[in-house]
Tab-separated table of C-alpha atoms in Angstrom:
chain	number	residue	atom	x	y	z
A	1253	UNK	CA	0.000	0.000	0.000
A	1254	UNK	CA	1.744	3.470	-0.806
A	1255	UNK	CA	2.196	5.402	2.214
A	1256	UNK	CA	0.743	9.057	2.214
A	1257	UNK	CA	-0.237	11.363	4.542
A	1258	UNK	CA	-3.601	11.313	5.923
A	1259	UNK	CA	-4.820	14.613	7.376
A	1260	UNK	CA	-6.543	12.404	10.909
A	1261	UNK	CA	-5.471	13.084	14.459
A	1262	UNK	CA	-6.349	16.373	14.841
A	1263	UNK	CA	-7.203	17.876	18.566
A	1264	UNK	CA	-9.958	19.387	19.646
A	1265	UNK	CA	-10.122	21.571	23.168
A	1266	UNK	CA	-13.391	23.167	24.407
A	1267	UNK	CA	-12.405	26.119	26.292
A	1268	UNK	CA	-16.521	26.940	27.186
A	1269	UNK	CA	-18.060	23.623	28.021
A	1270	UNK	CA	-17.800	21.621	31.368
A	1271	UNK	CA	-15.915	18.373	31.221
A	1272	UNK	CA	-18.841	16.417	31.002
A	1273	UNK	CA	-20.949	17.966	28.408
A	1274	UNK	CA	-22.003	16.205	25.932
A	1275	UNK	CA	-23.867	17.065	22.556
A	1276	UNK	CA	-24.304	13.047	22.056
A	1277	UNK	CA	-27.309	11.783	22.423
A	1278	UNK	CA	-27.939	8.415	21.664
A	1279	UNK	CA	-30.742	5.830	22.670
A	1280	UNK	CA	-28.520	2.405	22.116
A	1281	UNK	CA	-25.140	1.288	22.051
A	1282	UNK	CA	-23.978	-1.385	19.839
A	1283	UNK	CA	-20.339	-2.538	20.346
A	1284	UNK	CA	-18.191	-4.507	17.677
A	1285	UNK	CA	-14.939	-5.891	18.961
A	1286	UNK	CA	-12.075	-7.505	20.259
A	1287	UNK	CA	-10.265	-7.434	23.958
A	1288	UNK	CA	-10.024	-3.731	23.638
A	1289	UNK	CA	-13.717	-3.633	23.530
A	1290	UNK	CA	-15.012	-6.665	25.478
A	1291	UNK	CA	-16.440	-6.123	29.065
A	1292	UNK	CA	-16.962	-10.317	29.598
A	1293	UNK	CA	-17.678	-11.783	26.909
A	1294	UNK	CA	-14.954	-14.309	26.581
A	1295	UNK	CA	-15.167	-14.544	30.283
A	1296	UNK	CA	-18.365	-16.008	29.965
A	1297	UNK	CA	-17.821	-18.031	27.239
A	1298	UNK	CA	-14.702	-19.832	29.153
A	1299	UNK	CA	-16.080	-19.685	32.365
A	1300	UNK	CA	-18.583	-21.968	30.871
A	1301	UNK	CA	-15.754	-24.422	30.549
A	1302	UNK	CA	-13.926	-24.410	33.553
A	1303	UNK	CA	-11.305	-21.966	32.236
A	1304	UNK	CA	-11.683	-18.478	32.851
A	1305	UNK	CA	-10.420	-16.281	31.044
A	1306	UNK	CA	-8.603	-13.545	32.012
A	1307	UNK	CA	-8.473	-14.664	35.111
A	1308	UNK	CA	-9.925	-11.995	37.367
A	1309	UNK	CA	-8.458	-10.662	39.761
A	1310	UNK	CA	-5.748	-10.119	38.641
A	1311	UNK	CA	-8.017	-8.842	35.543
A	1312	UNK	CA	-10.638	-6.303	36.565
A	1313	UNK	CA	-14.465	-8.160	36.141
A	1314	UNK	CA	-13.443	-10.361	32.752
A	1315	UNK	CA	-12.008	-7.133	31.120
A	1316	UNK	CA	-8.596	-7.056	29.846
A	1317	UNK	CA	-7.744	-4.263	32.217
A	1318	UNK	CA	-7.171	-3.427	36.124
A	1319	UNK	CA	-10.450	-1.368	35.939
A	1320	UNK	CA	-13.122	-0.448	33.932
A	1321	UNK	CA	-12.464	0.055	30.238
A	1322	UNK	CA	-13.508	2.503	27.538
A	1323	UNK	CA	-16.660	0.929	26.922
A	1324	UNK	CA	-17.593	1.140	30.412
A	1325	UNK	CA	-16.265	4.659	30.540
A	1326	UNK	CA	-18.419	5.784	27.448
A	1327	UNK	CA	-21.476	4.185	28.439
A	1328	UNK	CA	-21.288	5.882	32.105
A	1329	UNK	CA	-21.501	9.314	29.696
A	1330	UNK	CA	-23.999	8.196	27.715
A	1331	UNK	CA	-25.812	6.771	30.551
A	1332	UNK	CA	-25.956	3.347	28.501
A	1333	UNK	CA	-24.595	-0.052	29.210
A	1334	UNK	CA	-24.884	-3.216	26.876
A	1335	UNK	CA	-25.809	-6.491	27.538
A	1336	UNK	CA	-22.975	-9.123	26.837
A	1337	UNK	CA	-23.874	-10.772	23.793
A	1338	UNK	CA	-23.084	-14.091	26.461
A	1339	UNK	CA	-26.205	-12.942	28.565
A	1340	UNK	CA	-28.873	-13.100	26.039
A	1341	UNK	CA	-30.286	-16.175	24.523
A	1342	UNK	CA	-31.722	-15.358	20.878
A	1343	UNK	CA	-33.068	-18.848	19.959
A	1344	UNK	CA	-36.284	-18.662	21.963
A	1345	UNK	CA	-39.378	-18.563	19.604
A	1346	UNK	CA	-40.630	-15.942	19.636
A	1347	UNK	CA	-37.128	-14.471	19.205
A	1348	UNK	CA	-35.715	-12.687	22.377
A	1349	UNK	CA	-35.765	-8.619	21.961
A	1350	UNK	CA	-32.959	-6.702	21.565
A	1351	UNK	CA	-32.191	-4.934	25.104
A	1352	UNK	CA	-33.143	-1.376	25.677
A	1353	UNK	CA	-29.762	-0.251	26.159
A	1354	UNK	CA	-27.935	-2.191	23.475
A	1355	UNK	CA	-25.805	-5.179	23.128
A	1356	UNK	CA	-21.950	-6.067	23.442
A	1357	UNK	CA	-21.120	-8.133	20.781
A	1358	UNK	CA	-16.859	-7.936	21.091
A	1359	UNK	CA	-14.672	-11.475	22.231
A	1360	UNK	CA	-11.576	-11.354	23.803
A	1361	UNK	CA	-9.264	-12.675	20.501
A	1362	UNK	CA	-11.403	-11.902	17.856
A	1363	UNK	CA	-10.169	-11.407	14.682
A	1364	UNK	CA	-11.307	-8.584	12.312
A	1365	UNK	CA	-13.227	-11.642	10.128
A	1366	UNK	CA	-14.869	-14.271	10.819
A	1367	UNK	CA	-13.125	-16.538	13.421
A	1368	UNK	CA	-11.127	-15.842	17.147
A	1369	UNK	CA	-7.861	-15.441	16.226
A	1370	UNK	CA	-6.697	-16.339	20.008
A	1371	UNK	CA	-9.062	-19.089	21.006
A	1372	UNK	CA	-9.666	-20.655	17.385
A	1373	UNK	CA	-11.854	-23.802	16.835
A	1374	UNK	CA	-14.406	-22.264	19.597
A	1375	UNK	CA	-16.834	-21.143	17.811
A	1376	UNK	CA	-16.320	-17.954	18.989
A	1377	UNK	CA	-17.035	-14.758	16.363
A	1378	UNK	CA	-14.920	-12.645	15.009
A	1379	UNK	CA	-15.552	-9.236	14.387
A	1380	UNK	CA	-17.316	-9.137	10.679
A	1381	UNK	CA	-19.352	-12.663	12.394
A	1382	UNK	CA	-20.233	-10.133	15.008
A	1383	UNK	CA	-22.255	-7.745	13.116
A	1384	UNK	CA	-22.820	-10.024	10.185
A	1385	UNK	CA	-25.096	-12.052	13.271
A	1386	UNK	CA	-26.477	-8.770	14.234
A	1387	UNK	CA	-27.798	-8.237	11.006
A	1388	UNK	CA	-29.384	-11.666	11.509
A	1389	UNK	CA	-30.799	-10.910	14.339
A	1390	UNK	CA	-32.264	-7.731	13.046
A	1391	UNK	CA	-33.862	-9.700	10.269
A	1392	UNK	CA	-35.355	-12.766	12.815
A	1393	UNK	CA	-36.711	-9.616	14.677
A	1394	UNK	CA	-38.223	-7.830	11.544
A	1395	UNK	CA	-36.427	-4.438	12.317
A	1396	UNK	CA	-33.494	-2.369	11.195
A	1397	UNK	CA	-30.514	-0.695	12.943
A	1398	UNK	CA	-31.922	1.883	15.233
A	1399	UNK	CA	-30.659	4.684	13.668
A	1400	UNK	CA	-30.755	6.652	16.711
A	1401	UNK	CA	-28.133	4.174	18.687
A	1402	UNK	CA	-24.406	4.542	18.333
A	1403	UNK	CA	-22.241	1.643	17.015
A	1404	UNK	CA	-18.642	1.663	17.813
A	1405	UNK	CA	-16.065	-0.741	15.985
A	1406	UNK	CA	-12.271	-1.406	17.063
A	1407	UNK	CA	-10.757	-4.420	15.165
A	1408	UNK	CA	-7.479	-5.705	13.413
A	1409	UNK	CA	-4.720	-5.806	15.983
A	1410	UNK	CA	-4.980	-9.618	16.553
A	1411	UNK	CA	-4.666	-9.882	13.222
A	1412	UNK	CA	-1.178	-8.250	12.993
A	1413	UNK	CA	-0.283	-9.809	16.598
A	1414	UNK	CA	-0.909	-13.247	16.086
A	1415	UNK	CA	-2.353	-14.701	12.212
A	1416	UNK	CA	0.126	-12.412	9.945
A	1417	UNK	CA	2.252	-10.026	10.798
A	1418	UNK	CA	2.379	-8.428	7.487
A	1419	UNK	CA	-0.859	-8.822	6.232
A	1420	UNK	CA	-2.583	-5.736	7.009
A	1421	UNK	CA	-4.969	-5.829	3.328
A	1422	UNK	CA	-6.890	-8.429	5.347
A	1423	UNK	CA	-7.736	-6.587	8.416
A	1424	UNK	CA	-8.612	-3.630	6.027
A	1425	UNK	CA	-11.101	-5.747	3.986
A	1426	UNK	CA	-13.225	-7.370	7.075
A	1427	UNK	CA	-13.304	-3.860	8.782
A	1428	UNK	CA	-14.429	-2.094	5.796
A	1429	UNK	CA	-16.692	-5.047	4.552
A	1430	UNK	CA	-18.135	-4.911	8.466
A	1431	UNK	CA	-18.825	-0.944	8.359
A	1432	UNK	CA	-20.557	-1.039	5.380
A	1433	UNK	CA	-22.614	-3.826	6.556
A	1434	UNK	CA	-23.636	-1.836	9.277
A	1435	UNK	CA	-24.676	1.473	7.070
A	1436	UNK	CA	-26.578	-1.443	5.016
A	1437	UNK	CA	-28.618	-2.628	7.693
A	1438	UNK	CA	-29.203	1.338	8.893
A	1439	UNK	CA	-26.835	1.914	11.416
A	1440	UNK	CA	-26.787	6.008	11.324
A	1441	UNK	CA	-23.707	6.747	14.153
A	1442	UNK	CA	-20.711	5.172	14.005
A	1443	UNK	CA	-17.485	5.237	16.272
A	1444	UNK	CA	-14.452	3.552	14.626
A	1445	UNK	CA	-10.570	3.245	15.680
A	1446	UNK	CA	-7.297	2.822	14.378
A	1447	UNK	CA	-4.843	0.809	15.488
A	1448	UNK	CA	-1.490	2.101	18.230
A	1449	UNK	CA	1.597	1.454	16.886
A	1450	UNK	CA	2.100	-2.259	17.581
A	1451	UNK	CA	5.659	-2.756	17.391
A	1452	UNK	CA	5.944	-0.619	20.431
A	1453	UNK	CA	3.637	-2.424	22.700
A	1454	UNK	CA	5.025	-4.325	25.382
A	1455	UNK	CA	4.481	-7.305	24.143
A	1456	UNK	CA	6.666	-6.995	20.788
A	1457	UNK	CA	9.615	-6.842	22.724
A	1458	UNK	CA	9.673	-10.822	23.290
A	1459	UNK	CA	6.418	-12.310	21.233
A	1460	UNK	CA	6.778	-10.949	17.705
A	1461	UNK	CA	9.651	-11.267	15.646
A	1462	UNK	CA	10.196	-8.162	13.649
A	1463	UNK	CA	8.658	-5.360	15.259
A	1464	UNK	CA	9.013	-2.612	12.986
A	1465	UNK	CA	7.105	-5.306	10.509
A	1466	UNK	CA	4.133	-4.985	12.875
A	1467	UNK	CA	4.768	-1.023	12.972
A	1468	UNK	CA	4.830	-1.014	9.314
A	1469	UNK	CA	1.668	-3.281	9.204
A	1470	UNK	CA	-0.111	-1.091	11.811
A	1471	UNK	CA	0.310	1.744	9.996
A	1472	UNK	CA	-0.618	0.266	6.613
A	1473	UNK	CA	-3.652	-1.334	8.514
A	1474	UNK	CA	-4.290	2.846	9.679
A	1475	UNK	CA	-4.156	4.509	6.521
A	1476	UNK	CA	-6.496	1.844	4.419
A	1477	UNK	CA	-8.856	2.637	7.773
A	1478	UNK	CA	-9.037	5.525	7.267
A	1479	UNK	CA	-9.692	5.711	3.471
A	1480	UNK	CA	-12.191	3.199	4.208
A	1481	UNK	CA	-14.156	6.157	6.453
A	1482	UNK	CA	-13.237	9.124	4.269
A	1483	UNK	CA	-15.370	7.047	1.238
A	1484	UNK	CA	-17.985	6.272	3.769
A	1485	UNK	CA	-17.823	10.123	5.084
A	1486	UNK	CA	-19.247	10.811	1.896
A	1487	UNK	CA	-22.854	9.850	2.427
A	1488	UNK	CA	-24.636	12.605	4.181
A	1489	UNK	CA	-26.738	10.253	6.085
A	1490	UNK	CA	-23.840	8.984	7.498
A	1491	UNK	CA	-22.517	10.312	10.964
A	1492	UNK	CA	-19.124	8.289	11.363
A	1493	UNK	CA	-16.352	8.971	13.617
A	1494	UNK	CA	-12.808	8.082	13.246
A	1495	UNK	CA	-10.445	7.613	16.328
A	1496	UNK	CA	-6.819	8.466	15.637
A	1497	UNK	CA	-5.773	5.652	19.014
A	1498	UNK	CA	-2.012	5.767	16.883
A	1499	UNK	CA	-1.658	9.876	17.846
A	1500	UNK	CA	-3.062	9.456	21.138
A	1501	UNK	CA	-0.588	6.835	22.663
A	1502	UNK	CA	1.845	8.443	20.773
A	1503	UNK	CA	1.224	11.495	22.762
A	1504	UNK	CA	0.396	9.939	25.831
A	1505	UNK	CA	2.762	11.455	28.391
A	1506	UNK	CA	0.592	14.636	27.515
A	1507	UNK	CA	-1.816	12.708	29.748
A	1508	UNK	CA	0.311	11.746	32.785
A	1509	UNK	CA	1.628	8.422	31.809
A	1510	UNK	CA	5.347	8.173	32.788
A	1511	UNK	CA	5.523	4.864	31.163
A	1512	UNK	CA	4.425	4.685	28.079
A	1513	UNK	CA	6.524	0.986	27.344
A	1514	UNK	CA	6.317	-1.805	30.052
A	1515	UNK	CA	3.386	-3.592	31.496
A	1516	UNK	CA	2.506	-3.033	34.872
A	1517	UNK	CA	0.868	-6.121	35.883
A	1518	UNK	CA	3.165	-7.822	37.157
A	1519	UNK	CA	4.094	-4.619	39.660
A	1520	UNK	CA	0.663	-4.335	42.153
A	1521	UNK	CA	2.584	-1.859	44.240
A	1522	UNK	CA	3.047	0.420	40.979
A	1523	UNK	CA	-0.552	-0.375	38.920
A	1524	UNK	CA	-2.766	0.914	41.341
A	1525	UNK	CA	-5.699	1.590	39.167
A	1526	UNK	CA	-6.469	5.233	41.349
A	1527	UNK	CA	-3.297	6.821	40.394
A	1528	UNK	CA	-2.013	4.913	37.564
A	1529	UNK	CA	1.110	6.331	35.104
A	1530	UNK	CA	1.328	3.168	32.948
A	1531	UNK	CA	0.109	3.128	29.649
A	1532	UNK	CA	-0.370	-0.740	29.807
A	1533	UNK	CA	-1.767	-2.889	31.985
A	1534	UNK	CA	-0.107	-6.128	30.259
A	1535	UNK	CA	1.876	-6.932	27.361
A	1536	UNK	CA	-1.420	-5.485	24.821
A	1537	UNK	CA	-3.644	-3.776	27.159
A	1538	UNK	CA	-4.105	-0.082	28.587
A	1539	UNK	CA	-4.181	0.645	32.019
A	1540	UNK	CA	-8.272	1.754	33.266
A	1541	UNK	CA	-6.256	5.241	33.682
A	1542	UNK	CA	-5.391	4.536	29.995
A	1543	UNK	CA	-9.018	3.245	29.088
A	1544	UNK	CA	-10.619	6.844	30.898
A	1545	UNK	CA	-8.623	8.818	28.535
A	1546	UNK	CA	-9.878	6.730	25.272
A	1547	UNK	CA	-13.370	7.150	26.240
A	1548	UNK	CA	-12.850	10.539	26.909
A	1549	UNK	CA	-11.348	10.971	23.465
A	1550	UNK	CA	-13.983	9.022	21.849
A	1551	UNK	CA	-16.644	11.619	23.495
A	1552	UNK	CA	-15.180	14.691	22.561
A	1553	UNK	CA	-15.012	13.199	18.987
A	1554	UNK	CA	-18.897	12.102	18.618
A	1555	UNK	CA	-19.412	15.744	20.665
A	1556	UNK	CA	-17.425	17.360	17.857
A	1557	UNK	CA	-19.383	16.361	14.916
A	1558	UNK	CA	-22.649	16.611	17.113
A	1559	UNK	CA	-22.055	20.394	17.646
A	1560	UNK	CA	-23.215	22.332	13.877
A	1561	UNK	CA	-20.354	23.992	12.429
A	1562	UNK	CA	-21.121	27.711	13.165
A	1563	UNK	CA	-21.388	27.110	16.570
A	1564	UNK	CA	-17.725	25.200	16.902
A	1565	UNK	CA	-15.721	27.832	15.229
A	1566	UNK	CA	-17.191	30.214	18.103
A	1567	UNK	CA	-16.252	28.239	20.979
A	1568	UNK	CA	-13.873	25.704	20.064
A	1569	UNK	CA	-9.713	26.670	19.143
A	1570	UNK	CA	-8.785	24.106	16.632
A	1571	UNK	CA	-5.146	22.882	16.865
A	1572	UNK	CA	-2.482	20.246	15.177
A	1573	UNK	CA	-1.400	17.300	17.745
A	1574	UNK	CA	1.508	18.983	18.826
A	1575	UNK	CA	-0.244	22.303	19.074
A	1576	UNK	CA	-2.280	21.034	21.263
A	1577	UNK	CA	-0.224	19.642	23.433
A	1578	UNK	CA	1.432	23.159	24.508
A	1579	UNK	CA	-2.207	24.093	25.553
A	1580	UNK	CA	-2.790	20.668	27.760
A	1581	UNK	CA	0.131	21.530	29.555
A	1582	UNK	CA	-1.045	24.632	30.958
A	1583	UNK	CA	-4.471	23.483	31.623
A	1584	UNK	CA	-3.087	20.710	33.444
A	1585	UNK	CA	-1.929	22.969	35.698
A	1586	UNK	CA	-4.683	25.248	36.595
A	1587	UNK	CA	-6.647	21.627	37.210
A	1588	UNK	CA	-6.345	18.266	38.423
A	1589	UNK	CA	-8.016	16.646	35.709
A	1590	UNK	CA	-6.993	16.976	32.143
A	1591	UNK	CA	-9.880	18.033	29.400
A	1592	UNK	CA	-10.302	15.474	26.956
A	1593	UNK	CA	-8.855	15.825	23.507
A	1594	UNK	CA	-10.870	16.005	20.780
A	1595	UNK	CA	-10.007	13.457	17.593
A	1596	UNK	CA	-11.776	14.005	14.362
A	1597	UNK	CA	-10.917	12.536	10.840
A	1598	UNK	CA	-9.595	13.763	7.472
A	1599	UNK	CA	-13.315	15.786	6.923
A	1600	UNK	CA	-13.025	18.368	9.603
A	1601	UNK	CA	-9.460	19.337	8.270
A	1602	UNK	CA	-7.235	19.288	5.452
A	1603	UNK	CA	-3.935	20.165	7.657
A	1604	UNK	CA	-1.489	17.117	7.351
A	1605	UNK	CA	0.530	16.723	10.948
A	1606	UNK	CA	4.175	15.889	10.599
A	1607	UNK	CA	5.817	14.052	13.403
């Protein structure tokens, strides 16, 4: 894939509204995922056999965290939680209903297709199975997406990590297949994220072989992503969000994370999840401190193309990543807790930032 730059990342920061104000409203939440989304899913599904997994404690509640994670950050906000896809049974006749508050459909493992790239031969979905059977489920139930619900989709790292390291046209496909599933069945809101750099989590120091082929992968993997949702941004019935996750961790110390490259898991006395300065949790997963700033991140962005566009160039300074980071900085110190940045794709902007 030819690399070019893609004008995503950018940072948002609302000097006018309170921390927790939020444009968003939304009457669902529908989540599509992997580990980085899944609040017990694969728990369950292991559990069921005698073999829990993550084990929890040290895990936080079958997430792959110490604490809550972004999902469970987001859906405080929204004042929404899922049901795990594991609590529902949808073979009853009649069929069961879809819960008020919306479903979590994400498994620890998944891959960005069809099958769990960690716990194979399980029957367990990947991500495009995951809203391919929510489209079946739609259809048993006679409905369509509820266009007023958000649906949020985070997939191809295990991909990268463990089926092929450089084969990131894959990953690309099933994601971009699986989005435009979704706008087929309906689906109005979308929240979708890239991918960190992957050769510089913990875990590519001793498990992957080449990790500047995963960086190069992960990066590939980012800029057909985001293609993907500037072709999609061109439907005007389309409200989709894309989550630059590569420009955040790679400006995470502007957050308070000290330690932005070793796992803290291992460390109790270091990883308290209160006053946390790891980036990760273990050798692929943020901290909860980690998880509070995606979420946060992932609200500003929905708030920012929720707010019409008059009304943001009155109250909202727009500024590259670095930019932005000068401004943090001094906020940080007038106040304990640090605004959340605001990440909006390619439309909003046609700046390119240069690291």
């Amino acid at each position: 894939m030819k690399k070019q730059a893609v004008a995503v990342g950018f940072v948002l920061f609302s000097f006018m509204l309170p921390t927790k104000a939020s444009a968003a409203s939304f009457d669902q939440l529908f989540v599509f995922g992997d580990s980085l989304s899944d609040t017990g899913n694969i728990y369950n599904a292991t559990n069921a056999i005698g073999k829990p997994y993550p084990p929890s404690p040290p895990y936080f509640e079958g997430r792959f965290s110490n604490g809550p994670i972004w999902v469970d950050y987001l859906g405080d906000q929204l004042g929404l939680k899922p049901t795990l896809l594991t609590d529902i049974n949808f073979t009853t006749i009649p069929p069961t209903p879809i819960p008020t508050q919306g479903i979590n459909f994400a498994f620890g493992g998944a891959s960005s297709g069809l099958d769990n790239a960690v716990f194979p031969n399980q029957g367990l979905p990947g991500v495009l199975k995951q809203v391919s059977d929510f489209a079946g489920i739609l259809q048993a139930n006679h409905q369509t997406a509820d266009p007023n619900a958000l649906y949020t989709l985070w997939a191809g790292a295990n991909d990268l990590l463990f089926l092929n390291h450089e084969d990131s046209t894959t990953p690309v496909s099933n994601v971009s297949q699986a989005l435009n599933t979704l706008v087929g069945i309906g689906a109005k809101n979308i929240l979708v994220f890239n991918l960190p750099d992957l050769g510089k989590v913990p875990g590519a120091k001793t498990d992957v072989p080449n990790p500047a082929t995963l960086s190069n992968s992960a990066s590939e993997f980012n800029l057909g992503l985001a293609q993907t949702v500037s072709t999609l941004s061109q439907n005007p019935n389309l409200n989709i969000t894309y989550v630059d996750i590569n420009s955040l961790f790679n400006q995470a110390s502007t957050f308070g994370f000290t330690n932005v490259t070793d796992s803290c898991k291992d460390s109790p006395d270091i990883c308290d999840p209160s006053n946390n300065k790891f980036l990760f949790w273990d050798d692929f997963h943020p901290t909860t401190a980690a998880q509070k700033v995606i979420a946060d991140v992932a609200l500003a962005a929905i708030d920012a193309k929720s707010v019409p566009e008059p009304s943001l160039n009155l109250g909202i300074l727009a500024l590259g990543v670095f930019g932005a980071i000068g401004v943090l900085k001094r906020q940080q110190k007038r106040s304990e807790f640090v605004s959340a940045g605001r990440v909006v794709d390619a439309q909003w902007s046609h700046i390119t930032v240069k690291k």
